XYZ file of C-alpha atoms in Angstrom:
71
model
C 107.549 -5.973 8.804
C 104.456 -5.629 11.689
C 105.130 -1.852 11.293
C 104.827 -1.541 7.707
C 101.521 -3.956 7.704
C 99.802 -1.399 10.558
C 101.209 1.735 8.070
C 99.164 -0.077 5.679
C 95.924 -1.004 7.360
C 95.999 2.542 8.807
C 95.894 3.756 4.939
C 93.139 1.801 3.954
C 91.254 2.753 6.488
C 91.969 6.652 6.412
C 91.004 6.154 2.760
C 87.682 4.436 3.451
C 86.490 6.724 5.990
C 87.421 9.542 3.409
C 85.727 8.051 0.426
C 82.421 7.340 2.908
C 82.184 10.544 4.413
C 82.297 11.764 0.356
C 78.598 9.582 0.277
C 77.038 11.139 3.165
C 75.882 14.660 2.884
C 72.747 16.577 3.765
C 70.145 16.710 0.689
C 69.272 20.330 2.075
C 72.498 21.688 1.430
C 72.942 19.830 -2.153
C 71.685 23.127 -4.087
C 69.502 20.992 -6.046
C 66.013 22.175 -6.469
C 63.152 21.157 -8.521
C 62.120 23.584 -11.208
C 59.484 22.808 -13.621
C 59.113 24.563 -16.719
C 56.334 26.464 -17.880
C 55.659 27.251 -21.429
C 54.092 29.738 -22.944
C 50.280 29.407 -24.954
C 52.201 30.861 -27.802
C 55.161 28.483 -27.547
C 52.523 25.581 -27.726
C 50.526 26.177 -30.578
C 53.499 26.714 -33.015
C 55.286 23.552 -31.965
C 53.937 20.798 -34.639
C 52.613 17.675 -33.379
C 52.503 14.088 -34.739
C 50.581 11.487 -34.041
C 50.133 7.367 -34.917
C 50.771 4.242 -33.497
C 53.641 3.021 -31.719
C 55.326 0.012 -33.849
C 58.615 -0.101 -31.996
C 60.709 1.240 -28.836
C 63.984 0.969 -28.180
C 65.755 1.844 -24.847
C 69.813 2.909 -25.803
C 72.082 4.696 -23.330
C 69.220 6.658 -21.149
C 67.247 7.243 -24.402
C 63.925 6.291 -25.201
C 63.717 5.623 -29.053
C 60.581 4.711 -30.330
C 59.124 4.048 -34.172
C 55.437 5.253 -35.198
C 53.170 4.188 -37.843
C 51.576 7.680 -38.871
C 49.904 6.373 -42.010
């Protein structure tokens, strides 16, 4: 019984130290870098705009919705 309860503590705890050491990493080796987009003077005058007033905003599953009064 004492042996299977240490067999089982010893699991846990390889499996803790596994999932942690999944968390810690080094943010220079990620491969994530920061690009910002640059559009083109042509792209920008072709793209129609809209303006008003905002009535109403709605924030839904990372989303941003929002309502304008354009008249």
């Amino acid at each position: 019984m004492m042996k299977n309860l240490k067999m089982l503590i010893l699991t846990f705890v390889i499996a803790a130290l596994l999932a942690l050491s999944g968390c810690i990493g080094n943010d220079a080796d990620s491969g994530i870098t920061e690009n910002s987009a640059v559009v083109p003077d042509s792209m920008m005058s072709s793209t129609p705009s809209v303006s008003g007033t905002v009535v109403e905003t709605m924030n839904s599953a990372g989303y941003t919705y929002v309502k304008i009064d354009t008249g």
